[in-house]
PDB file of C-alpha atoms in Angstrom:
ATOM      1  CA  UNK E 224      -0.201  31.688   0.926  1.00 52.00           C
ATOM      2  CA  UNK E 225      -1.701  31.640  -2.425  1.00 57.00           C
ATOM      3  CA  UNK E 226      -0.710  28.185  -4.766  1.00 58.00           C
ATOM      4  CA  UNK E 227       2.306  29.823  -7.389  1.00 86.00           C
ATOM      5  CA  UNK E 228       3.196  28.584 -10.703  1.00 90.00           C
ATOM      6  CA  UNK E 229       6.705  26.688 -10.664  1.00 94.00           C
ATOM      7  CA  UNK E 230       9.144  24.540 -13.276  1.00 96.00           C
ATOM      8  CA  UNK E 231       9.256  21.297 -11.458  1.00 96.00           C
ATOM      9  CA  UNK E 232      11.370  18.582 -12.581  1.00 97.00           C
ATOM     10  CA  UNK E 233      10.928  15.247 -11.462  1.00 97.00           C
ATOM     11  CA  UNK E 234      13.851  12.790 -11.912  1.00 98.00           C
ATOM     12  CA  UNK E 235      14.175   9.289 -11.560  1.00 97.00           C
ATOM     13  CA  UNK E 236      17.188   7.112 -11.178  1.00 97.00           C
ATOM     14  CA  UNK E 237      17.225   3.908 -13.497  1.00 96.00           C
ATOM     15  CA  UNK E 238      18.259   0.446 -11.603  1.00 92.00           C
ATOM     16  CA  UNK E 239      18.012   1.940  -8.217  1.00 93.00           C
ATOM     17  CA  UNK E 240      16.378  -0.619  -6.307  1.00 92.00           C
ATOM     18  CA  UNK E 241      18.628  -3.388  -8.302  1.00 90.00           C
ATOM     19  CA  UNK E 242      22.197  -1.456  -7.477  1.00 92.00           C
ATOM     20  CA  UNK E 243      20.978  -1.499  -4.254  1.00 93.00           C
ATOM     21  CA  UNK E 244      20.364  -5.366  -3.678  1.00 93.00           C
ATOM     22  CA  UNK E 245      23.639  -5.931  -5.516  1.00 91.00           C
ATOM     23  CA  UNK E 246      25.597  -3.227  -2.716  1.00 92.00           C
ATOM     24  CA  UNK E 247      23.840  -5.628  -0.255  1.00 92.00           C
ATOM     25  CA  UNK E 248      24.553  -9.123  -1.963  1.00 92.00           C
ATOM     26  CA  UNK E 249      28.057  -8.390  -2.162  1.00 91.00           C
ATOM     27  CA  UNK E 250      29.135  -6.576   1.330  1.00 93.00           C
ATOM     28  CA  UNK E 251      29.557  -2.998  -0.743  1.00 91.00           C
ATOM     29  CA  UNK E 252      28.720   0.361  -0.750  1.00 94.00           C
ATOM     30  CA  UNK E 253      29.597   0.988  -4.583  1.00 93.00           C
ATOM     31  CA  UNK E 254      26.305   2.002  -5.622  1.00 93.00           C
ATOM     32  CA  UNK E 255      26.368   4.613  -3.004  1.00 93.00           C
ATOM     33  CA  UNK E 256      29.460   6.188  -3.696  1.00 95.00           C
ATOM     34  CA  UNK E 257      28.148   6.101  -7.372  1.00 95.00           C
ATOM     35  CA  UNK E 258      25.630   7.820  -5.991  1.00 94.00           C
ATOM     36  CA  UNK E 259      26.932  10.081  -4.129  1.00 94.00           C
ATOM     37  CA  UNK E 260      29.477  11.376  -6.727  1.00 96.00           C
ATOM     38  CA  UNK E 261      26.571  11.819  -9.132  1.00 96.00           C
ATOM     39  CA  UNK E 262      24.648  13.776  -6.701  1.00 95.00           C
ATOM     40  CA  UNK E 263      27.730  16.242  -6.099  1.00 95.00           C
ATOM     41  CA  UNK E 264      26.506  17.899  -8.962  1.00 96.00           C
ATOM     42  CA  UNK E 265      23.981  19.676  -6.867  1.00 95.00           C
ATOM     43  CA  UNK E 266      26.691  21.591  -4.737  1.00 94.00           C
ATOM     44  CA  UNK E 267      28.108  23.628  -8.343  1.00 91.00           C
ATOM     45  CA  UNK E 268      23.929  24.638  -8.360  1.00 92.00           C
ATOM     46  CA  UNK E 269      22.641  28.158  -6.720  1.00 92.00           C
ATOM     47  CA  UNK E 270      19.981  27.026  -4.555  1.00 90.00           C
ATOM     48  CA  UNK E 271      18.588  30.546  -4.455  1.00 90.00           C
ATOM     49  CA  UNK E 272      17.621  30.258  -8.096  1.00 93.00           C
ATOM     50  CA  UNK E 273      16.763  26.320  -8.037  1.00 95.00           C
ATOM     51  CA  UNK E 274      15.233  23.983  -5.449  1.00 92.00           C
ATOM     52  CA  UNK E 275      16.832  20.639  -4.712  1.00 94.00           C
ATOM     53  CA  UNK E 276      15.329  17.898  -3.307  1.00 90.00           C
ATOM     54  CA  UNK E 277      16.554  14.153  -3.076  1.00 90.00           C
ATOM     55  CA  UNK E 278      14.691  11.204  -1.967  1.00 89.00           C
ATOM     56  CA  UNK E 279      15.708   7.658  -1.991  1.00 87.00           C
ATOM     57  CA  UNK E 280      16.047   7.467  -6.285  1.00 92.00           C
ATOM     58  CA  UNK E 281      13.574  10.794  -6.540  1.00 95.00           C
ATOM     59  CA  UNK E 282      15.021  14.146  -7.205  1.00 95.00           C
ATOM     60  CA  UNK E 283      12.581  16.813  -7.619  1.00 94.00           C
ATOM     61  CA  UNK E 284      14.230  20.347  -8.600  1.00 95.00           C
ATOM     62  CA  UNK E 285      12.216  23.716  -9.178  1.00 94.00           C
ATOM     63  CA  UNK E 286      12.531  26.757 -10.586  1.00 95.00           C
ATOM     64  CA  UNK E 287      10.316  29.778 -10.509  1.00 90.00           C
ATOM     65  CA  UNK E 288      11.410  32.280 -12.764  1.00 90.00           C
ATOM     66  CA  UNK E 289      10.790  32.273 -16.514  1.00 91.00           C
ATOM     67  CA  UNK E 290      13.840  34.397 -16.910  1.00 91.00           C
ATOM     68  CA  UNK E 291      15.991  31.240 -15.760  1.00 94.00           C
ATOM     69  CA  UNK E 292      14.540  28.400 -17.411  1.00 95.00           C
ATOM     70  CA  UNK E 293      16.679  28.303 -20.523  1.00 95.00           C
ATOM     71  CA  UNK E 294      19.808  27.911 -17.601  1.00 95.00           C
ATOM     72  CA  UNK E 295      17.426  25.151 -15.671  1.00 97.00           C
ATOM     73  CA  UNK E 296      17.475  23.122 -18.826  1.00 97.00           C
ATOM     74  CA  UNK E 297      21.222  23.699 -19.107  1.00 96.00           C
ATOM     75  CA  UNK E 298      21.399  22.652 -15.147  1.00 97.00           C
ATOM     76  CA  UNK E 299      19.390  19.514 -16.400  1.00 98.00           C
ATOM     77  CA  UNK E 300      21.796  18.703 -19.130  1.00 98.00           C
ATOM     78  CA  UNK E 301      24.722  18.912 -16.485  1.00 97.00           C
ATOM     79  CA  UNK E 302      22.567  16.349 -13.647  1.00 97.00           C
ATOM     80  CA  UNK E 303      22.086  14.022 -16.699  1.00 98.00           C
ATOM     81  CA  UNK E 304      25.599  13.692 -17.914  1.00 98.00           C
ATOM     82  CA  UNK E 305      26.957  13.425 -14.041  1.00 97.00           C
ATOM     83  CA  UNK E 306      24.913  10.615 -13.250  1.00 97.00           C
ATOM     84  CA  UNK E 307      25.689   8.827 -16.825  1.00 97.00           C
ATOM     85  CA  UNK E 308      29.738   9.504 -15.550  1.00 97.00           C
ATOM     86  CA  UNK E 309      29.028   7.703 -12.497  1.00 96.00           C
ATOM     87  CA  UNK E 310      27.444   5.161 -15.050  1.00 96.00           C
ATOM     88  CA  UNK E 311      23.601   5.538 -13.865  1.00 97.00           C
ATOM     89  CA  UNK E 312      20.964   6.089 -16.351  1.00 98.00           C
ATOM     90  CA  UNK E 313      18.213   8.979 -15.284  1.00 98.00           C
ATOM     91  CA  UNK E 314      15.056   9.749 -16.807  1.00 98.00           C
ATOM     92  CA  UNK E 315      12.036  12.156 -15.492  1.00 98.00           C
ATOM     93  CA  UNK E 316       9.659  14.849 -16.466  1.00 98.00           C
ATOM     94  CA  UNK E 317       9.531  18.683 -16.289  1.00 98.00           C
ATOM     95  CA  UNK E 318       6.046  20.382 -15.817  1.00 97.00           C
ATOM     96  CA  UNK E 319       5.224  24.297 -15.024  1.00 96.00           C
ATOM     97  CA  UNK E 320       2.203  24.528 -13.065  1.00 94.00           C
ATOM     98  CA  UNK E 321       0.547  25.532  -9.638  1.00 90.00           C
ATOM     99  CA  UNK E 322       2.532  24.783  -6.799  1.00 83.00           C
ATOM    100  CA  UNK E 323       1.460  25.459  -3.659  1.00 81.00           C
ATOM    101  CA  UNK E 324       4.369  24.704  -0.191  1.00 74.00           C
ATOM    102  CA  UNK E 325       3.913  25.840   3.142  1.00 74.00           C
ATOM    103  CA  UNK E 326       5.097  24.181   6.563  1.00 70.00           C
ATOM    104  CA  UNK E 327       4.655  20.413   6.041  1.00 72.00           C
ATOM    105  CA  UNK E 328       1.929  21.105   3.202  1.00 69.00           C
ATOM    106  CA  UNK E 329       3.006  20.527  -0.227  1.00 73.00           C
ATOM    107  CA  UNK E 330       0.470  20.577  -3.139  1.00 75.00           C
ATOM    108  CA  UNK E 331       1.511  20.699  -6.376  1.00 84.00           C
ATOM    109  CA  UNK E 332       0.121  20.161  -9.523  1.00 92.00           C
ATOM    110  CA  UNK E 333       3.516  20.689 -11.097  1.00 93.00           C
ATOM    111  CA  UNK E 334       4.932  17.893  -9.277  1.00 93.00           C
ATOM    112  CA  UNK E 335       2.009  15.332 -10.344  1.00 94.00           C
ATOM    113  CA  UNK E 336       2.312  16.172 -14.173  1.00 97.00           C
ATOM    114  CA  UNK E 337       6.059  15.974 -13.804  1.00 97.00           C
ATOM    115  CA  UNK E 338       5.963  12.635 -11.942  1.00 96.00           C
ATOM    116  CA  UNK E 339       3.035  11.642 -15.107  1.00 97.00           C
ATOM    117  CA  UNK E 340       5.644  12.488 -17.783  1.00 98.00           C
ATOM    118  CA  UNK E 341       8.648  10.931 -15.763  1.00 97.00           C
ATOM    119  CA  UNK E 342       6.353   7.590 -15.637  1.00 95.00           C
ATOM    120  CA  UNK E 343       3.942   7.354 -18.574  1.00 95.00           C
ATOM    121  CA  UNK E 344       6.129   9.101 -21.420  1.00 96.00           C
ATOM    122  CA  UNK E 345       9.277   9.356 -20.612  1.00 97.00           C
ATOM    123  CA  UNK E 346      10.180   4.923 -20.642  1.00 97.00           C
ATOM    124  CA  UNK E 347      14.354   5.630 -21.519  1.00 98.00           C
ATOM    125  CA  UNK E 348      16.477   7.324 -20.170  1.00 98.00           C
ATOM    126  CA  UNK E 349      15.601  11.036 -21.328  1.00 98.00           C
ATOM    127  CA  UNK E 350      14.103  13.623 -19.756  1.00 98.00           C
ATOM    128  CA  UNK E 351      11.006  14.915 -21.309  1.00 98.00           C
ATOM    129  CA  UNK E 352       9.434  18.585 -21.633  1.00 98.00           C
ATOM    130  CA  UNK E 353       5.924  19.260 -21.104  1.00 97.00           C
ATOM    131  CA  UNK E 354       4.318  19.833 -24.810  1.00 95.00           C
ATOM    132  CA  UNK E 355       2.637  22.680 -23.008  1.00 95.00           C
ATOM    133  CA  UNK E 356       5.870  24.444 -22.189  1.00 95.00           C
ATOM    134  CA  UNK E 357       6.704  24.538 -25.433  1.00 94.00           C
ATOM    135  CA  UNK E 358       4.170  25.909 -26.729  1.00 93.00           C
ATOM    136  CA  UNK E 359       3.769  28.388 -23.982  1.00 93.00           C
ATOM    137  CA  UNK E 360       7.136  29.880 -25.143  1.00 92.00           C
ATOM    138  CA  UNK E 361       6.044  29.352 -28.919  1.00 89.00           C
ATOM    139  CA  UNK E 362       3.802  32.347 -28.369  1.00 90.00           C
ATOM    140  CA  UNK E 363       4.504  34.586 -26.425  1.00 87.00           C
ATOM    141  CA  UNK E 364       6.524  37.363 -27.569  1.00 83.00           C
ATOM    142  CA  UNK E 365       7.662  38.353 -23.885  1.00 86.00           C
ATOM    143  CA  UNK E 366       9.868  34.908 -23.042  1.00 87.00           C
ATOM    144  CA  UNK E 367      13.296  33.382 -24.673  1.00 82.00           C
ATOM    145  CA  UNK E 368      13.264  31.624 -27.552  1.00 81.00           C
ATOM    146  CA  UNK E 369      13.634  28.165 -26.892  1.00 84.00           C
ATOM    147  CA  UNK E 370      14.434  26.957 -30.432  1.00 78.00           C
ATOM    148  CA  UNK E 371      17.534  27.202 -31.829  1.00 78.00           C
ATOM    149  CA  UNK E 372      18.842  26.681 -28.590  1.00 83.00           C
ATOM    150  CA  UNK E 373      19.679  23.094 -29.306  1.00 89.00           C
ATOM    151  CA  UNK E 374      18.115  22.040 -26.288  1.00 93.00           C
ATOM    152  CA  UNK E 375      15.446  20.196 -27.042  1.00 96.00           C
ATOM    153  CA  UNK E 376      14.656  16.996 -29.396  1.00 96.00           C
ATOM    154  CA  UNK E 377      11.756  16.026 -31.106  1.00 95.00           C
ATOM    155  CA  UNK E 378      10.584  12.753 -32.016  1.00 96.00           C
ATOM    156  CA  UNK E 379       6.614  11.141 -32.541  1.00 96.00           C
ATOM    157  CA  UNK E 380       5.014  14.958 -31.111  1.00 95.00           C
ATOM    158  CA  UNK E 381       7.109  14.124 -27.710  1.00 97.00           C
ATOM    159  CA  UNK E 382       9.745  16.579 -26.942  1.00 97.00           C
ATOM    160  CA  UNK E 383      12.736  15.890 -24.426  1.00 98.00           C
ATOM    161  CA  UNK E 384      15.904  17.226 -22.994  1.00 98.00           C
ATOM    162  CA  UNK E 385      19.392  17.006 -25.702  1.00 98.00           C
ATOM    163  CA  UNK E 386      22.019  16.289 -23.418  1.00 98.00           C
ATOM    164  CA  UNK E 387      24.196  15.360 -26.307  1.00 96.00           C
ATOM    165  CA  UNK E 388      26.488  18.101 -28.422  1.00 94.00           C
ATOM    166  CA  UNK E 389      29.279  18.581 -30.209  1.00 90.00           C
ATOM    167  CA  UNK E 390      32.008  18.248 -27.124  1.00 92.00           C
ATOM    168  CA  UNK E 391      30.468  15.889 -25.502  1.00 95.00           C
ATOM    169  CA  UNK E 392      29.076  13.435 -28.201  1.00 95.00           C
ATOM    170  CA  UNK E 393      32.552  11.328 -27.975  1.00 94.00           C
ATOM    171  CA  UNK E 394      32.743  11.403 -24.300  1.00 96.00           C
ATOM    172  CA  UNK E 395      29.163  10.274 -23.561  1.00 97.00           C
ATOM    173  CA  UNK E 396      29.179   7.137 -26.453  1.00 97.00           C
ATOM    174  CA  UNK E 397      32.089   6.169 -24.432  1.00 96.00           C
ATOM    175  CA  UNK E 398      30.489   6.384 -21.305  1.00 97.00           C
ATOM    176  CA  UNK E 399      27.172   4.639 -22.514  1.00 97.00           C
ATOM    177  CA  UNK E 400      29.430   2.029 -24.228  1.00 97.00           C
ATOM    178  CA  UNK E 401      31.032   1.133 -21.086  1.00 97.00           C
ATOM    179  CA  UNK E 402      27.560   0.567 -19.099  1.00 97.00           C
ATOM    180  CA  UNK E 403      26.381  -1.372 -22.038  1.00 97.00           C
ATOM    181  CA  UNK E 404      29.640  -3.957 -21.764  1.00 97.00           C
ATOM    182  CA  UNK E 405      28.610  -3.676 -17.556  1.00 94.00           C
ATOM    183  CA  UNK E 406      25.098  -4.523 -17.657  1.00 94.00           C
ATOM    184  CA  UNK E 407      25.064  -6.676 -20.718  1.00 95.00           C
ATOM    185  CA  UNK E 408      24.922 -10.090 -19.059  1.00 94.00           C
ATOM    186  CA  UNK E 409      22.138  -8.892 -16.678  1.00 92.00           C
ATOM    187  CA  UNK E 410      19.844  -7.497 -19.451  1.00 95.00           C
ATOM    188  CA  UNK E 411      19.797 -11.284 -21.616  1.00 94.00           C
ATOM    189  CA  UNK E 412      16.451 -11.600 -22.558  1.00 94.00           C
ATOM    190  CA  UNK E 413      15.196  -9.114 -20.561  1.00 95.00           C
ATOM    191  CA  UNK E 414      13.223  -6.628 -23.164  1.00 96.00           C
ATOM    192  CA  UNK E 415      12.246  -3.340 -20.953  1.00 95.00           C
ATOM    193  CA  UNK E 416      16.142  -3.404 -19.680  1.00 95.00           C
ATOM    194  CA  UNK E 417      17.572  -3.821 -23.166  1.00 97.00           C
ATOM    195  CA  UNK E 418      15.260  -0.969 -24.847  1.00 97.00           C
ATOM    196  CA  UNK E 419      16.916   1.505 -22.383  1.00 97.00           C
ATOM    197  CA  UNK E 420      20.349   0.781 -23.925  1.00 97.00           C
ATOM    198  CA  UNK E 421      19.049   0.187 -27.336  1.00 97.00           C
ATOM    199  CA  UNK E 422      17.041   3.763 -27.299  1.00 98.00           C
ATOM    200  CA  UNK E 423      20.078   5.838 -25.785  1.00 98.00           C
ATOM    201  CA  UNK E 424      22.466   4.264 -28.522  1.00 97.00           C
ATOM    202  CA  UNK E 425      19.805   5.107 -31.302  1.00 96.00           C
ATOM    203  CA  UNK E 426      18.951   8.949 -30.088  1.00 97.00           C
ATOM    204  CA  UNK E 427      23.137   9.078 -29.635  1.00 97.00           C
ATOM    205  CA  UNK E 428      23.720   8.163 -33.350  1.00 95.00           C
ATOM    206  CA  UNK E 429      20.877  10.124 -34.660  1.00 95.00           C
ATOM    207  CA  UNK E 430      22.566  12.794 -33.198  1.00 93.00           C
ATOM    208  CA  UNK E 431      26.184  12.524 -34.164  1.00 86.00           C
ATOM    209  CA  UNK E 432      27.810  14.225 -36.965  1.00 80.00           C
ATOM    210  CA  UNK E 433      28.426  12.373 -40.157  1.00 71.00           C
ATOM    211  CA  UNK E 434      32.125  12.827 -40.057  1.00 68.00           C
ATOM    212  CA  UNK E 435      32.194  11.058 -36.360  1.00 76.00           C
ATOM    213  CA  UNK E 436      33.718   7.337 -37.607  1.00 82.00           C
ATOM    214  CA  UNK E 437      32.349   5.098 -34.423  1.00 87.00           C
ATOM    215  CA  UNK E 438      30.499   1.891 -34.532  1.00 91.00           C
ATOM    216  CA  UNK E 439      27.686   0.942 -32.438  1.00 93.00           C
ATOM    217  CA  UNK E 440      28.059  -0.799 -29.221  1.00 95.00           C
ATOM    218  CA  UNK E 441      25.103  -2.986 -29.252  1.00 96.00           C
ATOM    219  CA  UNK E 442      24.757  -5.865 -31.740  1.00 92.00           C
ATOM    220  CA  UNK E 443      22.525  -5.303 -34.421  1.00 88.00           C
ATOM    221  CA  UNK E 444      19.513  -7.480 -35.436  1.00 91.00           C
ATOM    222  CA  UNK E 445      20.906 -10.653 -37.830  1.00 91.00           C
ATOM    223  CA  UNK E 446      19.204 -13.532 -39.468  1.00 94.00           C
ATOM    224  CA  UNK E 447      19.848 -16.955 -37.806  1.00 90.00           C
TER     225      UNK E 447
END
């Protein structure tokens, strides 16, 4: 079987390994049923149009049709917001490229540049877009449009996912608000684990309409 080109995306759930110490610590399963309510998701998804795949806090999903990647970006939007309802931050990477899958022999090249984007670029919780994709539907006349679509942000030449819109905008800076207040103790000092609340609140605000009247939920810089 000759190598294909696929959509991979390659996701990654934040504070894994640290949800899972704290289900052991204290004698609970919480994370898990966190866990497993976010990953329920995945049965409302046609698995004849889009590959699944979960391992330990890797989820790899594929498409292969250009004809359905404007919906697998939409599907993408919908994973995201079920794992921030089940308060779990996600990020990752989406790639098109060769993929090759046969027996117990995967090779992919889609799945290595989506893994490099979920771990290099990527840093908060966002999901980012290969540049390449973009400007693979930039010019050609044959595929969708992607802009105007309000699916994508762009921000220092890196584009990513917008899970955030008009009916959601109120729901999600409650959500995010609420795993701020939960993880707010634990993140004291603690730079890399801060900048994933701080960066969310920011990209949240940026995109919220001026009429919206909400403060932020994390304390702003001050002169002591």
């Amino acid at each position: 079987m000759k190598p294909t080109y696929i959509y991979t995306a390659l996701i990654d759930v934040l504070t894994y390994r640290y949800r899972l110490e704290q289900d052991q610590k204290n004698g609970e399963l919480t994370f898990k049923e966190d866990l497993q309510g976010a990953l329920s998701i995945f049965d409302e998804i046609n698995g004849a149009v889009f590959g699944v795949q979960a391992i330990s806090d890797t989820i790899i999903m594929t498409c292969n049709n250009h004809d359905n990647f404007i919906e697998f970006l939409g599907v993408l939007k919908s994973v995201f917001i079920a794992f921030l309802d089940k308060g779990l931050f996600i990020r990752g990477g989406v790639a098109y490229s060769r993929h090759f899958e046969n027996g117990r022999l995967t090779y992919s090249h889609a799945v290595a540049r989506a893994h490099e984007l979920e771990d290099k670029s990527a840093i908060y919780p966002r999901i980012i877009i290969d540049e390449n994709i973009v400007g693979m539907y930039s010019s050609s006349a044959e595929l969708p449009n992607l802009e105007g679509q309000s699916l994508l942000v762009k921000q220092n030449g890196v584009f990513f996912l917008n899970v955030v819109d008009e009916g959601n905008w109120e729901e999600i800076y409650q959500v995010t608000a609420q795993i701020y207040q939960r993880d707010r103790d634990t993140i004291v000092k603690k730079e890399k684990a801060f900048s994933k609340h701080s960066w969310f609140e920011n990209y949240l605000f940026a995109m919220k309409k001026q009429e919206l009247e909400k403060d932020r939920y994390i304390e702003q810089m001050e002169i002591v």
